[in-house]
């Protein structure tokens, strides 16, 4: 029999985080029963949470911004890689002004806390944290995304982005009984939807098979969650849900300090050699930073966990270009929040868009739809475009309502016949701005409508982020349509620089889900699916990641 040997499943090392002081008020030391306790007032938790939500909505870590700059400086990066990286740095610089959040999907608020055994509160910590979430989302230019279920089928937006996901543990953080340590995250729908669990067996536990398995699954992630990604892979787990939770924390680099070797005690560890091999794999896929190239990922974390002998869960998660998280701590010295980068402009290069990217084609959307289609058909997939003119904005609920009208025998609305449709939903509009942050949403949610809408004379040019299903490619080939990929991530830059006018066309009662008409100038996009049956992402799958250069011909692209 082995001797008793206790270990944390995920033992963290020394915390090297740089923090900034929020306040010294609301915390005090008290002595009782021969022990020293830290008393924390409700206001300290509320204030810390409000500050954290503000900061992660507007600022990024310096290390993340440095990785974007690295793409621009890498001579092996594709022109599209560099263009996306530059746009994301510009977006970060605008968002850091504190007015426009970095992404229009300002996410679900997720808070995880570890409260030392000598920390005293009134026991309503989750309520006070929730109040801080409420105050931040209602005061700032953020979006309300939480849907309350009224019945199994009916929902209503809560109007304040509550509830938050709050998980609190009774655990001395880093061995300190009088500290309260927290992790704040904002997780948008696109990034959250790219968390996957696979129930495998021991057969996957060898390097060759694991790399084959991971290549298949990583390719399937696509670009809907706005790469370059921070990719996390967890192999093993005492339960499926623990594997998934570990992957989420790893994608936020929260687990970077766990051991790098295993032991018979069974704790989890990082496999640094496997991280290197998986990262090299991602660079060879050819997907790149959304539209072809090398930088599908910034980095990779691979964590090996103990497992039941009859179960081998494998979890995959990503943190997207809106890499929103911050550590915090409450100690006898005060309330502290991780210091994020408030001057991201220092990472911008002294160069122009034209030096960083391939040739760009200007497309005038003021022209009739047949002329727009005739212009787009000249170019192969992956061509970079600059769009100027009107766009109609419609997403999930609006598409469902238009489908109901077609079911009732009504005509396709003229606005979808005459204009390109942008799948998006804005955050709140700050005073003095034409719109709030207004980046693209995931295109795949509208796939089921495309064939029917195009058959009815609408949705011939669609604009969003991420890959589409085969049915969309076939519909575009049959009816002469196009799907244009917008850069996922730079919602603040699009609002400030590209969107000049916003008006509601229909369904104003739907709020951000209404049908809008917007005027854009130099709006960046790429041809992803054309009218000849070509799909850029499908070709990435077929060619195993080799560089694709499209050449238009009479019968398609070769």
XYZ file of C-alpha atoms in Angstrom:
558
model
C 0.000 0.000 0.000
C 1.382 3.453 -0.872
C 1.640 5.985 1.926
C -0.889 8.805 2.069
C 0.274 11.637 -0.191
C -2.033 14.636 -0.623
C -1.672 17.013 -3.563
C -3.790 19.690 -5.158
C -4.989 18.563 -8.561
C -3.615 21.814 -10.004
C -0.937 23.157 -7.649
C -0.077 26.731 -8.611
C 3.386 28.220 -8.273
C 4.432 31.697 -7.196
C 2.196 34.532 -8.386
C 4.394 36.942 -10.388
C 1.460 39.113 -11.536
C 1.883 42.886 -11.465
C -1.093 44.433 -9.660
C -2.416 47.958 -9.256
C -4.073 49.236 -6.083
C -7.816 49.904 -6.370
C -8.467 50.999 -2.787
C -7.314 50.519 0.797
C -10.816 51.086 2.128
C -13.212 48.291 3.030
C -10.529 45.963 4.415
C -9.204 45.729 7.952
C -7.378 43.348 10.273
C -9.053 42.059 13.385
C -7.797 39.729 16.109
C -9.938 36.970 17.635
C -9.340 33.607 19.308
C -5.619 34.177 19.053
C -5.792 34.501 15.258
C -5.512 37.326 12.738
C -8.452 37.790 10.371
C -8.993 39.965 7.308
C -12.422 41.585 7.251
C -13.709 42.504 3.769
C -16.679 44.839 3.364
C -19.327 44.236 0.677
C -18.314 47.487 -1.034
C -14.763 46.221 -1.552
C -16.076 43.215 -3.513
C -18.503 45.368 -5.491
C -15.913 48.010 -6.359
C -13.291 45.436 -7.339
C -15.749 43.654 -9.626
C -16.901 46.870 -11.303
C -13.279 47.895 -11.916
C -12.390 44.437 -13.229
C -15.273 44.346 -15.726
C -14.299 47.808 -16.949
C -10.649 46.890 -17.398
C -11.160 43.568 -19.183
C -13.659 45.224 -21.526
C -11.147 47.875 -22.596
C -7.605 46.651 -21.904
C -5.512 43.605 -22.765
C -2.402 42.080 -21.244
C 0.894 43.446 -22.541
C 2.016 39.896 -23.331
C -0.980 39.406 -25.653
C -0.277 42.686 -27.456
C 3.377 41.734 -27.848
C 2.264 38.540 -29.576
C 0.230 40.579 -32.062
C 3.259 42.745 -32.787
C 5.345 39.599 -33.267
C 3.062 38.582 -36.154
C 3.655 41.908 -37.892
C 7.422 41.579 -37.493
C 7.584 37.934 -38.641
C 8.736 37.755 -42.303
C 7.110 34.305 -42.561
C 3.671 35.666 -41.653
C 1.275 36.059 -44.571
C 0.024 39.457 -45.673
C -3.379 38.544 -44.298
C -1.833 37.515 -40.955
C -0.141 40.877 -40.670
C -3.222 42.823 -41.739
C -5.385 41.111 -39.117
C -2.741 41.649 -36.414
C -2.456 45.339 -37.291
C -6.238 45.770 -37.216
C -6.404 44.101 -33.802
C -3.681 46.406 -32.452
C -5.546 49.433 -33.798
C -8.707 48.109 -32.178
C -6.935 47.688 -28.839
C -5.668 51.261 -29.038
C -9.168 52.607 -29.628
C -10.724 50.423 -26.930
C -8.127 51.596 -24.400
C -9.757 55.038 -24.607
C -12.397 53.604 -22.301
C -15.412 54.454 -24.486
C -15.787 51.637 -27.013
C -15.296 48.072 -25.708
C -12.884 45.908 -27.692
C -15.664 43.541 -28.828
C -19.375 44.103 -29.382
C -20.081 40.798 -27.610
C -19.105 41.982 -24.162
C -19.609 38.489 -22.848
C -20.844 36.536 -19.884
C -19.203 37.705 -16.664
C -17.356 34.792 -15.055
C -15.755 35.114 -11.620
C -13.792 32.468 -9.742
C -12.556 33.199 -6.236
C -10.491 31.453 -3.559
C -11.179 32.802 -0.074
C -8.676 32.108 2.655
C -9.948 30.597 5.901
C -9.109 33.787 7.823
C -11.039 36.083 5.491
C -14.318 37.306 6.968
C -17.234 38.618 4.902
C -20.996 38.838 5.467
C -21.402 35.554 3.548
C -23.158 37.178 0.572
C -20.046 37.441 -1.612
C -21.754 36.280 -4.820
C -24.449 38.924 -4.384
C -21.915 41.741 -3.964
C -19.890 40.502 -6.938
C -23.092 40.378 -8.978
C -23.830 43.961 -7.995
C -20.444 44.976 -9.344
C -21.192 43.178 -12.621
C -24.559 44.973 -12.772
C -23.020 48.397 -12.144
C -20.338 47.918 -14.802
C -22.669 46.659 -17.526
C -25.369 49.267 -16.914
C -22.940 52.217 -16.684
C -20.507 51.312 -19.482
C -21.110 50.979 -23.237
C -21.474 47.214 -22.971
C -24.042 44.807 -24.378
C -26.618 42.760 -22.507
C -26.425 39.179 -23.729
C -27.999 37.069 -20.973
C -31.332 35.439 -21.760
C -33.608 34.418 -18.869
C -35.719 31.314 -19.565
C -39.390 32.019 -18.827
C -40.531 28.625 -20.039
C -38.688 25.834 -21.801
C -39.122 27.729 -25.088
C -39.612 31.394 -24.182
C -36.782 33.719 -23.186
C -36.326 37.365 -22.287
C -33.138 39.411 -22.157
C -32.433 40.307 -18.530
C -31.436 43.849 -19.525
C -28.393 44.059 -17.252
C -26.205 41.093 -18.322
C -26.956 39.196 -15.135
C -26.744 36.476 -14.031
C -22.999 36.136 -13.831
C -21.246 32.791 -13.381
C -19.662 32.961 -9.930
C -17.731 30.103 -8.323
C -16.205 30.641 -4.884
C -13.957 28.204 -3.003
C -12.843 27.940 0.617
C -9.134 27.577 -0.002
C -6.064 29.395 1.255
C -4.657 30.883 -1.991
C -0.934 30.192 -2.268
C -1.005 29.174 1.383
C -2.176 32.611 2.616
C -5.057 32.259 5.057
C -5.818 36.018 5.051
C -6.020 36.571 1.276
C -8.879 36.483 -1.187
C -7.767 35.848 -4.772
C -10.038 36.075 -7.802
C -10.048 35.568 -11.559
C -12.375 37.731 -13.661
C -13.276 36.716 -17.207
C -15.654 37.968 -19.903
C -16.479 35.153 -22.286
C -18.274 35.975 -25.522
C -20.525 33.485 -27.263
C -18.157 32.836 -30.165
C -15.254 31.895 -27.912
C -17.429 29.922 -25.484
C -18.886 27.920 -28.380
C -15.412 26.629 -29.190
C -15.109 24.625 -25.972
C -15.295 20.918 -26.770
C -15.207 17.639 -24.870
C -14.226 14.346 -26.478
C -14.607 11.061 -24.627
C -11.622 9.016 -25.796
C -9.822 5.878 -24.624
C -6.252 4.909 -23.806
C -5.753 4.329 -27.554
C -5.196 8.069 -27.968
C -2.385 8.109 -25.385
C 0.576 7.954 -27.729
C 2.205 10.849 -29.518
C 1.430 9.851 -33.117
C -2.244 9.133 -32.512
C -2.672 12.181 -30.277
C -1.229 14.565 -32.871
C -3.468 13.064 -35.573
C -6.475 13.415 -33.293
C -5.603 17.004 -32.375
C -5.002 18.080 -35.960
C -8.478 16.900 -36.918
C -10.127 18.649 -33.953
C -8.112 21.867 -34.205
C -8.969 22.221 -37.905
C -12.639 21.925 -36.985
C -12.387 24.944 -34.653
C -12.541 27.254 -37.666
C -12.277 31.017 -37.312
C -15.695 31.937 -35.898
C -14.183 32.729 -32.490
C -11.723 35.312 -33.879
C -8.181 33.899 -34.016
C -5.288 34.092 -33.399
C -6.239 31.894 -30.456
C -4.717 31.037 -27.122
C -5.381 27.315 -27.444
C -5.716 25.002 -24.449
C -5.816 21.192 -24.549
C -6.459 19.031 -21.505
C -5.887 15.280 -21.598
C -7.454 13.303 -18.785
C -9.504 14.481 -15.860
C -11.214 13.066 -12.797
C -14.471 14.003 -14.530
C -15.546 15.420 -17.858
C -16.589 18.725 -16.307
C -13.233 19.125 -14.544
C -11.405 18.612 -17.842
C -13.482 21.351 -19.477
C -13.047 23.773 -16.587
C -9.295 23.170 -16.601
C -9.175 23.930 -20.333
C -10.978 27.226 -19.783
C -8.561 28.288 -17.044
C -5.570 27.149 -19.103
C -6.698 29.247 -22.094
C -6.562 32.277 -19.781
C -2.985 31.304 -18.776
C -4.250 30.981 -15.199
C -2.502 27.612 -14.852
C 0.871 28.576 -16.305
C 2.664 27.992 -12.998
C 1.552 24.406 -12.366
C 4.339 21.756 -12.434
C 5.886 20.715 -15.739
C 6.366 17.089 -14.691
C 4.012 14.481 -13.300
C 4.377 12.299 -10.215
C 2.737 9.310 -8.559
C 0.695 11.670 -6.371
C -1.479 12.387 -9.429
C -1.380 16.181 -9.801
C -1.829 17.777 -13.198
C 1.119 19.166 -15.127
C 1.990 21.111 -18.276
C 3.671 19.158 -21.071
C 5.961 21.810 -22.544
C 7.291 19.550 -25.308
C 3.772 18.696 -26.458
C 2.856 22.377 -26.379
C 5.693 23.075 -28.804
C 4.645 20.276 -31.160
C 0.971 21.272 -31.203
C 1.898 24.910 -31.789
C 4.011 23.881 -34.793
C 1.045 21.855 -36.019
C -1.226 24.918 -35.877
C 1.264 26.945 -37.911
C 1.159 24.379 -40.718
C -2.634 24.291 -41.069
C -2.664 27.282 -43.431
C -5.721 28.862 -41.762
C -3.665 31.612 -40.185
C -5.118 34.658 -38.482
C -8.547 34.121 -40.068
C -7.795 34.330 -43.813
C -4.763 32.224 -44.557
C -1.265 32.117 -43.165
C 0.742 30.932 -40.194
C -0.802 32.423 -37.066
C -3.925 30.430 -36.236
C -2.697 30.493 -32.622
C -0.580 32.769 -30.466
C 0.374 29.908 -28.189
C -0.722 26.517 -26.897
C -1.155 25.065 -23.427
C -1.264 21.269 -22.991
C -2.192 19.944 -19.551
C -2.196 16.302 -18.520
C -4.545 15.324 -15.691
C -5.087 12.100 -13.766
C -7.990 9.988 -15.019
C -10.164 7.014 -14.189
C -8.730 3.960 -15.959
C -11.936 3.509 -17.986
C -12.293 7.159 -19.026
C -10.048 9.500 -20.993
C -11.688 12.882 -21.569
C -9.926 15.340 -23.869
C -11.028 18.978 -23.614
C -10.222 21.831 -25.990
C -10.883 25.526 -25.363
C -9.714 28.842 -26.764
C -9.358 32.412 -25.667
C -10.015 34.630 -28.666
C -8.692 38.003 -29.813
C -10.874 39.586 -27.121
C -8.573 37.960 -24.564
C -10.461 39.268 -21.546
C -9.336 38.222 -18.097
C -7.637 39.705 -15.061
C -6.446 38.420 -11.716
C -7.282 40.226 -8.488
C -6.528 39.929 -4.807
C -7.731 41.351 -1.523
C -5.059 41.418 1.180
C -4.465 43.309 4.430
C -2.748 45.959 2.289
C -5.826 46.660 0.155
C -7.788 45.679 -2.938
C -5.692 44.978 -6.036
C -6.382 44.265 -9.716
C -4.011 42.929 -12.359
C -2.307 45.768 -14.212
C -3.361 45.563 -17.870
C -1.895 47.585 -20.752
C -3.395 51.084 -20.974
C -1.114 52.219 -23.834
C -1.402 49.528 -26.526
C -0.454 52.061 -29.203
C 3.175 51.520 -28.234
C 2.954 48.122 -29.959
C 1.855 49.625 -33.282
C 4.483 49.537 -36.052
C 5.672 52.568 -38.005
C 4.225 51.271 -41.249
C 1.090 51.376 -43.369
C -1.680 48.895 -44.138
C -0.449 48.557 -47.698
C 2.998 47.430 -46.545
C 1.474 44.765 -44.327
C -1.048 43.099 -46.590
C -1.793 41.878 -50.074
C -3.472 44.033 -52.720
C -6.913 45.320 -51.774
C -9.954 45.665 -54.054
C -12.371 48.545 -53.414
C -16.039 47.628 -53.751
C -18.732 50.331 -54.066
C -21.879 49.056 -52.352
C -23.893 52.026 -53.591
C -24.226 50.279 -56.952
C -27.151 47.983 -57.798
C -26.755 44.420 -56.548
C -26.142 42.919 -60.052
C -23.184 45.278 -60.507
C -21.758 44.396 -57.084
C -22.002 40.693 -57.932
C -20.373 41.293 -61.325
C -17.445 42.973 -59.562
C -16.982 40.254 -56.941
C -17.011 37.431 -59.493
C -13.749 38.748 -60.963
C -11.703 37.748 -57.932
C -10.705 34.469 -56.230
C -11.403 33.487 -52.668
C -9.044 35.058 -50.103
C -9.053 38.371 -51.977
C -8.975 41.299 -49.574
C -11.746 43.866 -50.087
C -12.520 47.372 -48.891
C -16.272 47.987 -48.760
C -17.887 51.421 -48.945
C -21.621 52.109 -48.971
C -24.775 50.769 -47.321
C -25.091 47.468 -45.472
C -28.180 45.914 -43.940
C -27.607 44.375 -40.505
C -29.666 41.335 -39.503
C -28.941 38.305 -37.359
C -30.705 35.371 -35.685
C -34.112 36.705 -34.628
C -34.492 38.963 -37.674
C -33.733 36.042 -39.993
C -36.343 33.935 -38.190
C -38.958 36.661 -38.598
C -38.196 37.089 -42.306
C -38.477 33.311 -42.750
C -41.930 33.480 -41.138
C -42.941 36.118 -43.682
C -41.813 33.897 -46.544
C -43.793 31.028 -44.990
C -46.859 33.272 -45.080
C -46.401 33.908 -48.806
C -44.948 37.409 -48.470
C -42.097 38.751 -50.598
C -38.477 38.968 -49.548
C -37.915 42.472 -48.075
C -36.427 44.872 -50.604
C -33.579 45.724 -48.263
C -32.257 42.161 -48.457
C -32.631 42.155 -52.237
C -30.779 45.409 -52.781
C -28.027 45.345 -50.151
C -25.355 43.117 -48.683
C -26.336 41.753 -45.269
C -24.002 42.030 -42.286
C -24.529 39.558 -39.444
C -23.879 41.668 -36.353
C -25.370 43.238 -33.252
C -24.080 46.498 -31.735
C -23.129 47.324 -28.197
C -24.536 50.525 -26.672
C -23.795 53.707 -28.645
C -21.681 56.240 -26.738
C -22.643 59.894 -26.954
C -21.095 61.516 -30.019
C -20.574 58.240 -31.913
C -22.499 56.876 -34.884
C -22.558 53.447 -33.255
C -21.222 51.373 -30.420
C -18.737 48.561 -30.964
C -20.143 46.719 -33.963
C -18.114 43.689 -34.991
C -19.359 40.626 -36.867
C -21.134 37.668 -35.295
C -20.681 33.994 -36.152
C -21.985 33.329 -39.654
C -22.824 29.667 -39.157
C -25.940 30.450 -37.118
C -27.593 31.800 -40.273
C -26.593 28.910 -42.574
C -30.028 27.295 -42.613
C -31.614 30.434 -44.087
C -29.234 31.066 -46.978
C -30.571 28.776 -49.698
C -34.159 29.834 -49.077
C -33.364 33.541 -48.919
C -31.257 33.470 -52.080
C -33.978 31.519 -53.900
C -36.349 34.340 -52.927
C -33.970 36.982 -54.306
C -32.132 38.133 -51.165
C -28.920 37.654 -49.178
C -26.711 37.445 -52.265
C -23.791 39.067 -50.440
C -23.321 38.110 -46.789
C -20.727 39.506 -44.394
C -19.773 37.961 -41.029
C -16.995 35.983 -39.326
C -16.066 32.316 -39.405
C -16.563 29.447 -41.794
C -19.847 28.301 -43.391
C -21.422 24.917 -44.047
C -21.403 23.165 -47.402
C -25.065 24.115 -47.960
C -24.042 27.795 -48.087
C -21.344 27.101 -50.687
C -23.847 25.161 -52.804
C -26.472 27.890 -52.524
C -23.961 30.566 -53.573
C -22.928 28.456 -56.561
C -26.543 27.868 -57.571
C -27.809 31.423 -57.137
C -24.660 33.497 -57.730
C -24.024 34.606 -54.154
C -20.949 35.430 -52.064
C -19.960 35.131 -48.444
C -17.427 37.723 -47.317
C -15.466 37.203 -44.121
C -15.034 40.191 -41.851
C -12.137 40.322 -39.416
C -13.347 38.977 -36.098
C -12.214 41.067 -33.162
C -11.804 44.767 -34.067
C -15.326 45.921 -33.151
C -14.146 49.206 -31.618
C -12.105 50.166 -34.686
C -15.000 49.388 -37.014
C -17.264 51.638 -34.935
C -14.806 54.530 -34.846
C -13.309 54.392 -38.332
C -15.661 52.539 -40.664
C -19.301 52.956 -39.573
C -20.559 56.450 -40.326
C -24.343 56.176 -39.935
C -26.761 53.763 -38.244
C -30.552 53.664 -38.498
C -33.223 51.093 -37.633
C -35.055 49.649 -40.649
C -37.390 47.175 -38.979
C -38.186 45.423 -35.696
C -36.937 48.154 -33.320
C -38.472 46.228 -30.423
C -35.696 43.639 -30.815
C -33.025 46.036 -29.558
C -29.591 45.014 -30.856
C -31.311 42.188 -32.818
C -33.283 44.714 -34.917
C -32.734 45.121 -38.659
C -30.401 48.076 -39.136
C -29.037 49.987 -42.094
C -25.501 51.274 -41.729
C -23.181 53.307 -43.944
C -19.583 52.110 -44.006
C -16.326 53.435 -45.421
C -13.285 51.242 -46.133
C -14.797 48.317 -44.244
C -12.297 45.398 -44.429
C -13.442 42.003 -45.720
C -12.204 38.926 -47.607
C -13.910 36.709 -50.164
C -14.457 33.388 -48.407
C -17.162 31.712 -50.539
C -17.689 32.686 -54.164
C -20.303 32.071 -56.840
C -18.311 29.235 -58.418
C -18.474 26.781 -55.539
C -15.156 27.685 -53.906
C -14.812 27.939 -50.135
C -11.495 29.118 -48.701
C -11.878 27.106 -45.496
C -12.970 23.978 -47.337
C -9.804 24.201 -49.436
C -7.736 24.482 -46.233
C -9.204 21.114 -45.233
C -8.627 19.510 -48.631
C -5.077 20.668 -49.288
C -3.765 19.849 -45.812
C -2.709 23.424 -45.205
C -0.658 24.161 -48.325
C -0.756 27.771 -49.454
C -3.720 28.425 -51.726
C -3.481 30.985 -54.485
C -6.732 31.340 -56.389
C -6.742 32.196 -60.068
C -10.143 33.016 -61.584
C -11.137 31.063 -64.698
C -14.303 30.736 -66.688
C -15.375 27.624 -64.801
C -14.062 28.424 -61.350
C -10.798 28.810 -59.505
C -7.743 26.706 -60.053
